[in-house]
Structure formats: structure tokens, C-alpha cells
mmCIF file of C-alpha atoms in Angstrom:
data_model
loop_
_atom_site.group_PDB
_atom_site.id
_atom_site.type_symbol
_atom_site.label_atom_id
_atom_site.label_comp_id
_atom_site.label_asym_id
_atom_site.label_seq_id
_atom_site.Cartn_x
_atom_site.Cartn_y
_atom_site.Cartn_z
ATOM 1 C CA MET A 8 -14.912 25.323 -9.727
ATOM 2 C CA LEU A 9 -11.260 26.183 -10.321
ATOM 3 C CA VAL A 10 -9.412 29.631 -8.953
ATOM 4 C CA LYS A 11 -9.628 31.863 -11.869
ATOM 5 C CA LYS A 12 -6.038 33.077 -11.756
ATOM 6 C CA THR A 13 -4.714 29.388 -11.553
ATOM 7 C CA SER A 14 -7.070 27.681 -13.747
ATOM 8 C CA GLY A 15 -4.771 27.356 -16.335
ATOM 9 C CA THR A 16 -2.100 25.567 -14.462
ATOM 10 C CA TYR A 17 -4.755 23.097 -12.815
ATOM 11 C CA LEU A 18 -5.528 22.589 -16.206
ATOM 12 C CA PHE A 19 -2.353 21.773 -17.186
ATOM 13 C CA VAL A 20 -2.096 19.608 -14.069
ATOM 14 C CA LEU A 21 -5.427 17.550 -15.130
ATOM 15 C CA VAL A 22 -4.461 17.327 -18.631
ATOM 16 C CA THR A 23 -0.905 15.761 -17.752
ATOM 17 C CA ILE A 24 -2.936 13.404 -15.257
ATOM 18 C CA ALA A 25 -5.106 12.267 -18.518
ATOM 19 C CA LEU A 26 -2.054 11.746 -20.552
ATOM 20 C CA LEU A 27 -0.367 9.746 -17.889
ATOM 21 C CA ALA A 28 -3.587 7.557 -17.513
ATOM 22 C CA GLY A 29 -3.676 7.008 -21.216
ATOM 23 C CA PRO A 30 -6.334 4.444 -22.546
ATOM 24 C CA ALA A 31 -5.373 1.658 -20.074
ATOM 25 C CA SER A 32 -8.195 0.430 -18.231
ATOM 26 C CA ALA A 33 -6.444 -1.393 -15.156
ATOM 27 C CA PHE A 34 -7.531 -0.265 -11.818
ATOM 28 C CA GLU A 35 -6.402 1.941 -8.986
ATOM 29 C CA GLN A 36 -9.614 1.770 -6.687
ATOM 30 C CA TYR A 37 -11.973 -1.067 -5.926
ATOM 31 C CA SER A 38 -14.733 0.706 -7.667
ATOM 32 C CA GLN A 39 -15.669 3.775 -9.275
ATOM 33 C CA ASN A 40 -18.467 5.273 -7.513
ATOM 34 C CA LYS A 41 -19.679 2.181 -5.377
ATOM 35 C CA ASP A 42 -20.885 0.709 -8.340
ATOM 36 C CA THR A 43 -20.192 -2.328 -10.362
ATOM 37 C CA THR A 44 -16.780 -1.188 -11.918
ATOM 38 C CA ASN A 45 -13.358 -2.124 -11.779
ATOM 39 C CA CYS A 46 -12.654 -4.795 -8.935
ATOM 40 C CA ARG A 47 -16.160 -4.742 -7.632
ATOM 41 C CA GLU A 48 -17.626 -5.752 -11.243
ATOM 42 C CA CYS A 49 -16.569 -9.644 -10.555
ATOM 43 C CA HIS A 50 -15.768 -9.266 -6.894
ATOM 44 C CA GLY A 51 -19.245 -7.815 -5.623
ATOM 45 C CA ASP A 52 -20.176 -5.646 -2.817
ATOM 46 C CA PHE A 53 -17.658 -5.784 -0.371
ATOM 47 C CA ARG A 54 -20.108 -4.255 2.284
ATOM 48 C CA ALA A 55 -23.119 -6.659 1.450
ATOM 49 C CA ALA A 56 -24.389 -8.221 4.738
ATOM 50 C CA SER A 57 -23.747 -11.647 3.262
ATOM 51 C CA TYR A 58 -20.940 -11.382 0.600
ATOM 52 C CA THR A 59 -21.077 -13.477 -2.464
ATOM 53 C CA GLY A 60 -17.705 -13.810 -4.402
ATOM 54 C CA PRO A 61 -16.765 -14.175 -8.176
ATOM 55 C CA ASN A 62 -17.809 -17.871 -8.158
ATOM 56 C CA GLY A 63 -21.280 -17.234 -6.794
ATOM 57 C CA MET A 64 -20.273 -18.828 -3.452
ATOM 58 C CA ASN A 65 -22.237 -17.210 -0.488
ATOM 59 C CA TRP A 66 -19.559 -16.416 2.279
ATOM 60 C CA GLY A 67 -22.121 -15.770 4.838
ATOM 61 C CA VAL A 68 -20.436 -12.519 6.367
ATOM 62 C CA ASN A 69 -19.892 -9.345 5.515
ATOM 63 C CA LEU A 70 -16.602 -8.993 3.954
ATOM 64 C CA HIS A 71 -15.625 -5.517 4.854
ATOM 65 C CA ASP A 72 -16.207 -6.359 8.591
ATOM 66 C CA LEU A 73 -14.692 -9.253 8.395
ATOM 67 C CA HIS A 74 -11.346 -7.357 7.419
ATOM 68 C CA ARG A 75 -12.027 -4.450 9.680
ATOM 69 C CA SER A 76 -13.094 -6.143 12.750
ATOM 70 C CA THR A 77 -11.806 -9.701 12.624
ATOM 71 C CA MET A 78 -8.580 -9.107 11.133
ATOM 72 C CA LEU A 79 -7.592 -5.465 11.719
ATOM 73 C CA SER A 80 -9.010 -4.859 15.129
ATOM 74 C CA ASP A 81 -11.131 -1.972 13.771
ATOM 75 C CA ASP A 82 -7.940 -0.432 12.384
ATOM 76 C CA CYS A 83 -9.635 1.368 9.447
ATOM 77 C CA ASN A 84 -6.465 3.387 8.844
ATOM 78 C CA THR A 85 -5.054 0.173 7.522
ATOM 79 C CA CYS A 86 -7.112 0.024 4.059
ATOM 80 C CA HIS A 87 -8.573 3.647 3.946
ATOM 81 C CA THR A 88 -7.365 7.080 2.659
ATOM 82 C CA GLY A 89 -8.240 10.281 4.071
ATOM 83 C CA SER A 90 -11.512 11.271 6.208
ATOM 84 C CA SER A 91 -14.225 10.336 3.594
ATOM 85 C CA ARG A 92 -13.028 6.538 3.249
ATOM 86 C CA PHE A 93 -13.917 6.551 -0.277
ATOM 87 C CA PRO A 94 -12.337 5.864 -2.804
ATOM 88 C CA VAL A 95 -10.781 2.632 -1.776
ATOM 89 C CA LEU A 96 -7.206 2.561 -3.381
ATOM 90 C CA LEU A 97 -5.777 -0.502 -3.934
ATOM 91 C CA ALA A 98 -1.974 0.192 -3.406
ATOM 92 C CA SER A 99 -2.230 3.588 -1.093
ATOM 93 C CA SER A 100 -3.785 4.189 2.460
ATOM 94 C CA ASN A 101 -3.358 6.313 5.600
ATOM 95 C CA GLY A 102 -1.400 3.384 7.234
ATOM 96 C CA GLY A 103 -2.600 1.845 9.996
ATOM 97 C CA THR A 104 -1.090 0.993 13.198
ATOM 98 C CA GLY A 105 2.140 -0.366 12.659
ATOM 99 C CA PHE A 106 1.606 -0.549 8.789
ATOM 100 C CA ALA A 107 2.908 1.065 5.861
ATOM 101 C CA LYS A 108 0.642 3.238 3.428
ATOM 102 C CA ILE A 109 -0.264 0.488 1.069
ATOM 103 C CA GLY A 110 -3.667 -0.174 1.314
ATOM 104 C CA CYS A 111 -4.810 -3.679 -0.023
ATOM 105 C CA THR A 112 -1.365 -4.687 -1.373
ATOM 106 C CA GLY A 113 -0.174 -5.225 2.243
ATOM 107 C CA CYS A 114 -1.870 -8.488 2.393
ATOM 108 C CA HIS A 115 -2.529 -8.968 -1.525
ATOM 109 C CA GLY A 116 1.225 -8.479 -2.543
ATOM 110 C CA ARG A 117 4.939 -9.050 -1.423
ATOM 111 C CA SER A 118 7.508 -6.360 -1.208
ATOM 112 C CA GLN A 119 9.873 -8.810 -3.209
ATOM 113 C CA ASP A 120 7.577 -8.632 -6.200
ATOM 114 C CA SER A 121 7.040 -4.665 -6.061
ATOM 115 C CA GLY A 122 3.340 -5.088 -5.565
ATOM 116 C CA SER A 123 0.801 -7.435 -6.215
ATOM 117 C CA VAL A 124 2.458 -9.443 -9.029
ATOM 118 C CA GLY A 125 0.925 -12.769 -7.880
ATOM 119 C CA LEU A 126 -2.453 -11.500 -7.617
ATOM 120 C CA ARG A 127 -2.072 -10.080 -11.262
ATOM 121 C CA GLN A 128 -0.921 -13.202 -12.265
ATOM 122 C CA HIS A 129 -3.841 -15.255 -10.693
ATOM 123 C CA HIS A 130 -6.396 -13.092 -12.779
ATOM 124 C CA TYR A 131 -4.283 -13.702 -15.698
ATOM 125 C CA ARG A 132 -4.192 -17.766 -15.553
ATOM 126 C CA ASN A 133 -8.097 -17.282 -15.123
ATOM 127 C CA GLY A 134 -8.902 -15.226 -18.190
ATOM 128 C CA VAL A 135 -8.752 -11.854 -16.557
ATOM 129 C CA THR A 136 -5.974 -9.895 -18.367
ATOM 130 C CA VAL A 137 -7.041 -6.109 -17.904
ATOM 131 C CA CYS A 138 -3.990 -5.833 -15.478
ATOM 132 C CA GLU A 139 -1.583 -6.418 -18.231
ATOM 133 C CA ASP A 140 -2.824 -3.022 -19.746
ATOM 134 C CA CYS A 141 -0.779 -1.349 -17.442
ATOM 135 C CA HIS A 142 1.535 -4.085 -15.802
ATOM 136 C CA GLY A 143 3.460 -6.501 -18.269
ATOM 137 C CA ASP A 144 4.457 -8.572 -15.214
ATOM 138 C CA ALA A 145 0.513 -9.552 -15.227
ATOM 139 C CA ASN A 146 1.477 -12.347 -17.963
ATOM 140 C CA PRO A 147 3.640 -15.036 -16.428
ATOM 141 C CA ALA A 148 5.923 -15.509 -19.284
ATOM 142 C CA ASN A 149 7.390 -11.746 -18.550
ATOM 143 C CA PHE A 150 7.969 -11.996 -14.703
ATOM 144 C CA ALA A 151 8.361 -14.923 -11.865
ATOM 145 C CA PRO A 152 7.087 -13.892 -8.559
ATOM 146 C CA VAL A 153 8.611 -15.047 -5.274
ATOM 147 C CA ALA A 154 7.708 -18.254 -3.557
ATOM 148 C CA GLU A 155 4.211 -18.810 -2.051
ATOM 149 C CA ASN A 156 5.695 -19.145 1.218
ATOM 150 C CA LEU A 157 7.236 -15.556 1.259
ATOM 151 C CA PRO A 158 4.868 -13.606 3.227
ATOM 152 C CA PRO A 159 2.886 -10.258 2.472
ATOM 153 C CA GLN A 160 4.284 -7.168 4.120
ATOM 154 C CA TYR A 161 1.471 -6.948 6.716
ATOM 155 C CA TYR A 162 2.055 -10.538 8.081
ATOM 156 C CA PHE A 163 4.822 -9.534 10.234
ATOM 157 C CA THR A 164 5.062 -10.841 14.070
ATOM 158 C CA PRO A 165 4.525 -9.940 16.685
ATOM 159 C CA ASP A 166 1.987 -7.210 16.321
ATOM 160 C CA GLY A 167 0.016 -6.578 19.489
ATOM 161 C CA ALA A 168 -2.007 -4.204 17.656
ATOM 162 C CA HIS A 169 -3.982 -6.702 15.163
ATOM 163 C CA PRO A 170 -3.194 -10.062 16.681
ATOM 164 C CA ASN A 171 -5.804 -11.899 14.766
ATOM 165 C CA LYS A 172 -4.521 -10.944 11.372
ATOM 166 C CA PRO A 173 -3.294 -13.710 8.890
ATOM 167 C CA THR A 174 0.432 -14.057 9.371
ATOM 168 C CA ASN A 175 1.091 -17.456 7.200
ATOM 169 C CA PRO A 176 0.751 -17.359 3.516
ATOM 170 C CA CYS A 177 0.771 -21.210 3.396
ATOM 171 C CA ASN A 178 -2.531 -21.088 5.561
ATOM 172 C CA VAL A 179 -0.983 -22.974 8.504
ATOM 173 C CA PRO A 180 -2.752 -23.950 10.492
ATOM 174 C CA ALA A 181 -5.930 -24.118 8.136
ATOM 175 C CA GLY A 182 -7.933 -21.354 8.469
ATOM 176 C CA SER A 183 -5.602 -19.018 9.835
ATOM 177 C CA GLU A 184 -5.467 -17.187 6.209
ATOM 178 C CA ASN A 185 -9.013 -17.884 5.062
ATOM 179 C CA PHE A 186 -11.263 -16.786 7.594
ATOM 180 C CA ALA A 187 -14.567 -17.227 5.559
ATOM 181 C CA GLY A 188 -15.565 -18.748 2.236
ATOM 182 C CA PRO A 189 -13.516 -21.310 0.346
ATOM 183 C CA ALA A 190 -11.533 -23.818 1.840
ATOM 184 C CA THR A 191 -8.663 -22.638 0.457
ATOM 185 C CA ALA A 192 -6.706 -19.239 0.989
ATOM 186 C CA LEU A 193 -5.017 -16.671 -1.332
ATOM 187 C CA ASP A 194 -3.098 -17.736 -4.055
ATOM 188 C CA ASN A 195 -0.044 -15.456 -3.248
ATOM 189 C CA ASP A 196 2.372 -16.033 -6.140
ATOM 190 C CA GLY A 197 -0.507 -16.542 -9.043
ATOM 191 C CA ASP A 198 0.268 -20.041 -10.013
ATOM 192 C CA ASN A 199 -3.377 -21.604 -9.139
ATOM 193 C CA LEU A 200 -1.845 -23.738 -6.576
ATOM 194 C CA TYR A 201 -3.124 -23.243 -2.938
ATOM 195 C CA ASP A 202 -1.833 -23.811 0.712
ATOM 196 C CA GLY A 203 -0.126 -27.236 1.093
ATOM 197 C CA ASN A 204 -0.814 -28.147 -2.568
ATOM 198 C CA ASP A 205 1.755 -25.608 -3.358
ATOM 199 C CA PRO A 206 4.987 -27.106 -3.303
ATOM 200 C CA ASP A 207 6.776 -23.898 -1.833
ATOM 201 C CA CYS A 208 4.604 -24.651 1.327
ATOM 202 C CA ALA A 209 6.292 -28.043 1.595
ATOM 203 C CA THR A 210 9.831 -26.363 2.023
ATOM 204 C CA THR A 211 11.454 -24.495 4.599
ATOM 205 C CA PRO A 212 9.340 -22.494 7.285
ATOM 206 C CA THR A 213 7.586 -19.345 6.269
ATOM 207 C CA PRO A 214 10.222 -16.313 6.935
ATOM 208 C CA THR A 215 8.547 -13.866 9.302
ATOM 209 C CA ALA A 216 8.461 -10.334 7.639
ATOM 210 C CA THR A 217 9.672 -7.606 10.064
ATOM 211 C CA ALA A 218 11.027 -4.875 7.569
ATOM 212 C CA THR A 219 7.848 -3.456 6.882
ATOM 213 C CA GLN A 220 6.005 -2.829 10.240
ATOM 214 C CA VAL A 221 6.183 1.067 11.365
ATOM 215 C CA THR A 222 6.356 1.422 15.046
ATOM 216 C CA PRO A 223 5.654 4.743 16.476
ATOM 217 C CA THR A 224 8.531 5.580 18.902
ATOM 218 C CA SER A 225 9.219 8.275 21.379
ATOM 219 C CA THR A 226 12.521 9.857 21.856
ATOM 220 C CA PRO A 227 15.153 7.406 22.744
ATOM 221 C CA THR A 228 17.268 8.269 25.927
ATOM 222 C CA ALA A 229 20.968 7.248 25.163
ATOM 223 C CA THR A 230 24.057 7.639 27.201
ATOM 224 C CA ALA A 231 27.445 8.696 25.814
ATOM 225 C CA THR A 232 30.738 9.907 27.049
ATOM 226 C CA ALA A 233 32.048 13.026 25.157
ATOM 227 C CA THR A 234 35.669 13.653 24.867
ATOM 228 C CA GLY A 235 37.649 16.456 23.095
ATOM 229 C CA THR A 236 39.490 14.351 20.758
ATOM 230 C CA LEU A 237 38.237 11.890 18.287
ATOM 231 C CA GLY A 238 39.577 8.170 18.964
ATOM 232 C CA PRO A 239 38.766 4.850 18.169
ATOM 233 C CA ALA A 240 35.334 3.343 20.022
ATOM 234 C CA THR A 241 36.131 1.156 22.594
ATOM 235 C CA ALA A 242 34.096 -1.707 24.100
ATOM 236 C CA SER A 243 33.497 -1.974 27.966
ATOM 237 C CA PRO A 244 34.193 -5.520 29.393
ATOM 238 C CA THR A 245 31.260 -4.991 31.740
ATOM 239 C CA GLY A 246 27.574 -5.591 30.721
ATOM 240 C CA THR A 247 26.982 -1.811 30.367
ATOM 241 C CA ALA A 248 27.957 -0.644 26.833
ATOM 242 C CA SER A 249 29.481 2.596 26.073
ATOM 243 C CA ALA A 250 30.763 4.942 23.691
ATOM 244 C CA THR A 251 33.429 7.365 22.981
ATOM 245 C CA THR A 252 32.132 10.324 20.821
ATOM 246 C CA THR A 253 33.111 13.866 19.889
ATOM 247 C CA PRO A 254 30.338 15.995 19.402
ATOM 248 C CA THR A 255 30.940 18.348 16.279
ATOM 249 C CA GLY A 256 29.393 21.008 14.272
ATOM 250 C CA SER A 257 25.740 22.265 14.915
ATOM 251 C CA PRO A 258 22.648 20.296 15.888
ATOM 252 C CA THR A 259 20.662 19.009 13.031
ATOM 253 C CA ALA A 260 17.344 20.608 12.685
ATOM 254 C CA THR A 261 14.159 18.412 12.903
ATOM 255 C CA GLY A 262 11.399 18.626 10.919
ATOM 256 C CA THR A 263 9.292 16.700 8.312
ATOM 257 C CA SER A 264 11.282 16.578 4.784
ATOM 258 C CA PHE A 265 9.695 14.656 1.692
ATOM 259 C CA ALA A 266 12.391 13.621 -0.781
ATOM 260 C CA CYS A 267 9.530 13.105 -3.480
ATOM 261 C CA ALA A 268 6.562 15.270 -3.644
ATOM 262 C CA GLY A 269 3.445 13.648 -4.292
ATOM 263 C CA ASP A 270 4.765 9.964 -3.031
ATOM 264 C CA CYS A 271 1.754 9.940 -1.125
ATOM 265 C CA ASP A 272 2.649 6.035 -0.216
ATOM 266 C CA GLU A 273 6.300 6.214 -0.027
ATOM 267 C CA ASP A 274 6.883 3.452 -2.754
ATOM 268 C CA LYS A 275 9.480 6.182 -4.611
ATOM 269 C CA LYS A 276 6.866 6.796 -7.296
ATOM 270 C CA VAL A 277 4.328 8.783 -8.110
ATOM 271 C CA ALA A 278 0.823 7.459 -9.301
ATOM 272 C CA ILE A 279 -2.356 9.163 -11.345
ATOM 273 C CA ASN A 280 -4.247 8.605 -7.995
ATOM 274 C CA GLU A 281 -1.921 10.603 -6.012
ATOM 275 C CA LEU A 282 -1.962 13.557 -8.531
ATOM 276 C CA ILE A 283 -5.467 13.387 -8.058
ATOM 277 C CA VAL A 284 -5.243 13.772 -4.303
ATOM 278 C CA GLY A 285 -2.744 16.292 -4.664
ATOM 279 C CA VAL A 286 -4.809 18.517 -6.944
ATOM 280 C CA ASN A 287 -7.922 17.818 -4.305
ATOM 281 C CA ILE A 288 -5.751 19.145 -1.647
ATOM 282 C CA ALA A 289 -4.843 22.266 -3.657
ATOM 283 C CA LEU A 290 -8.535 23.282 -4.343
ATOM 284 C CA GLY A 291 -9.890 22.204 -0.591
ATOM 285 C CA SER A 292 -11.846 19.194 -1.236
ATOM 286 C CA ALA A 293 -9.307 16.974 0.526
ATOM 287 C CA GLY A 294 -7.009 17.591 3.551
ATOM 288 C CA LEU A 295 -3.184 18.124 3.614
ATOM 289 C CA ASN A 296 -3.269 14.665 5.950
ATOM 290 C CA ASP A 297 -4.337 12.812 2.725
ATOM 291 C CA CYS A 298 -1.031 13.454 1.131
ATOM 292 C CA PRO A 299 1.530 15.411 3.125
ATOM 293 C CA SER A 300 4.391 14.913 0.625
ATOM 294 C CA PHE A 301 2.655 17.391 -1.688
ATOM 295 C CA ASP A 302 3.762 20.071 0.821
ATOM 296 C CA THR A 303 7.438 20.484 -0.039
ATOM 297 C CA SER A 304 7.547 24.372 1.300
ATOM 298 C CA GLY A 305 6.085 23.093 4.866
ATOM 299 C CA ASN A 306 3.512 25.917 4.402
ATOM 300 C CA THR A 307 0.353 23.512 5.303
ATOM 301 C CA LYS A 308 -0.884 23.817 1.866
ATOM 302 C CA VAL A 309 -0.263 22.745 -1.551
ATOM 303 C CA ASP A 310 0.907 25.208 -4.269
ATOM 304 C CA ILE A 311 0.836 25.139 -7.890
ATOM 305 C CA ASN A 312 4.619 24.687 -8.108
ATOM 306 C CA GLU A 313 4.360 21.763 -5.911
ATOM 307 C CA LEU A 314 1.579 20.298 -7.960
ATOM 308 C CA VAL A 315 4.041 20.805 -11.058
ATOM 309 C CA LYS A 316 7.062 19.157 -9.120
ATOM 310 C CA ALA A 317 4.678 15.889 -8.305
ATOM 311 C CA VAL A 318 3.700 15.913 -12.042
ATOM 312 C CA ASN A 319 7.333 16.130 -13.099
ATOM 313 C CA ASN A 320 8.073 13.015 -10.556
ATOM 314 C CA ALA A 321 5.290 10.959 -12.163
ATOM 315 C CA LEU A 322 6.763 11.529 -15.476
ATOM 316 C CA ASN A 323 10.368 11.168 -14.612
ATOM 317 C CA SER A 324 10.612 9.150 -11.559
ATOM 318 C CA CYS A 325 11.227 10.372 -8.066
ATOM 319 C CA PRO A 326 14.819 12.036 -7.333
ATOM 320 C CA LYS A 327 17.319 9.617 -6.047
ATOM 321 C CA SER A 328 17.762 10.496 -2.237
#
């Protein structure tokens, strides 16, 4: 139940979310209530003991455990958001070890396409056009995805935390991208050509994605020589690099700063599902860890003004930083 003194503002936020959603029926999450809705309507029960795909093929494995244990070494935060593990959002997650907080799109999308364009076009070419309700790029006539041999963001190497994950979008060697089920792997660029049958996979070696790895680091130790005057940097002829620097001004305060309220997955925009997360945090039904960017004031909670900021960011885009 909404708090009485703020119910009008919460209602405003919820109505705005509804208006943003509009009549579109494209999907933010795998299913609505662990039932045969959204992706699950065609793709079935991800957690079934023996998964059956949309074409009726029985894979003989639990697809959830295949992802969690085999590919991701039990790093559940790679795909899940919050502590309840449901809903499973398609483009947002807590972010696993070294992974950006982009959920399913980490393996089923490419950064150069700003998401899962290839996946959407694969559906479109096979008669499933619901993605076009929200994404004009689902229609191949409107957008050309990058080539098949460009890897999704989570495919970077090396990755000691997930040594068995897929890394080659052309499925080389065979079986390195399709762990079970069909003999062919993913159609990353949505042209219905798979693996070696896609001309993109016959060209140059597949580039290795490295930019999206998020590696926790400790405070680096640096050695520098401070002088009282500003001068040009000089290089030492020995094997040890040195630098001349002039300490000026006050030390920079450290802390967490979020440029865009409500941008849970740090993709520079605020989606409807992220606004819902913010409302749930404000109501106490979700924790701040589910989306810390709502707390722009740093008071460890989500206030009404912060929800309004997030709504404005959803309507007008994130401020440029």
C-alpha cells in the first residue's frame, strides 16, 4: 500500500511509466510471472529438467543449469537482478564478476549494435515481429547489424572467472558456442546463416572483445617525483619509467556519483523496468543494491525527487556527462 502523504507523487510516477510503455507489447523480461508469457511463450521453461526448444527439439539438459554452472561457473549475478532472482530482465542484471550489468544481451547482443539487434532481426525473418513494436531496427530494412564474427560483450578473453563460457561467435571449434541442442550455434547478426555457412565467418580472425570487462582492482601504487614547478614530462633512458608532476589544488573527494538517476545498467538511458525498480526501492519492496543510481543524494534511500529525476531521464534522455 502506498504511503498516504506521498501517494499522489507515486501515482504520478506509475502513470508516467504506463504512458511510457504505451500499447507496445515487446518484452522487458523473459516471462511475466514464470508462466507462458513473453519469451517463454515460444522458448519454453528455461528451468525444465529436460529443455524443449521452440522447434520441438528436446535438448536433454536443464538450460538454466547449463548457463549457470557450465558456462558461467555459478556466477548468478551475470543474469539476475536483485536478490529474488525474478524477474529475469533481458537487458539488465546485477553484473557478474568482470561483466557489465546487461544480462541476456551480454551474450545475445553486440555493443556495436546497441543491444540485441541481430536477435530481433532473427525473430523478424522467422515471422516473429513483436520486437518491432518498440524497436524499429528489428526490421532488416531499417538497420544493418555488424558482422557475425564480431563477438558479444561477454565473450571477451582472457576470463579466469568463467573459463568455459563461449568466446567465438562463429562456433570455432564446433561446440564452443552451442553447448547442447541444435548442431548450429547463435545467429548473432540475424541473417539466418549460421557458423561456417555465414560468409562473415570465413573472413579475418574474430576480434577479441575486451572493452566490456569490468575488473575489480585495488588501489594502484604509483611512484612519482614531485617538483615545485611545472615542466615538460621527461623520459628516463633506463627501464624504470619516471614522471615529473606538480601537485596542485585540493585532493579530489572520492565517493559514488551517478550521472543519470535510474540508469541501473549504465547504458545512458532509463527504461520502464528501471523506473519500476526505483518505485519498488522507494516502497521498501526492493533493496537499493538493485539500482544504486536512484540514490543521487547519497542518503541510502530513494526519495520522491529522485524518482521524478528518473522519470525525466526516461522522457528526455540522460544528461550528457
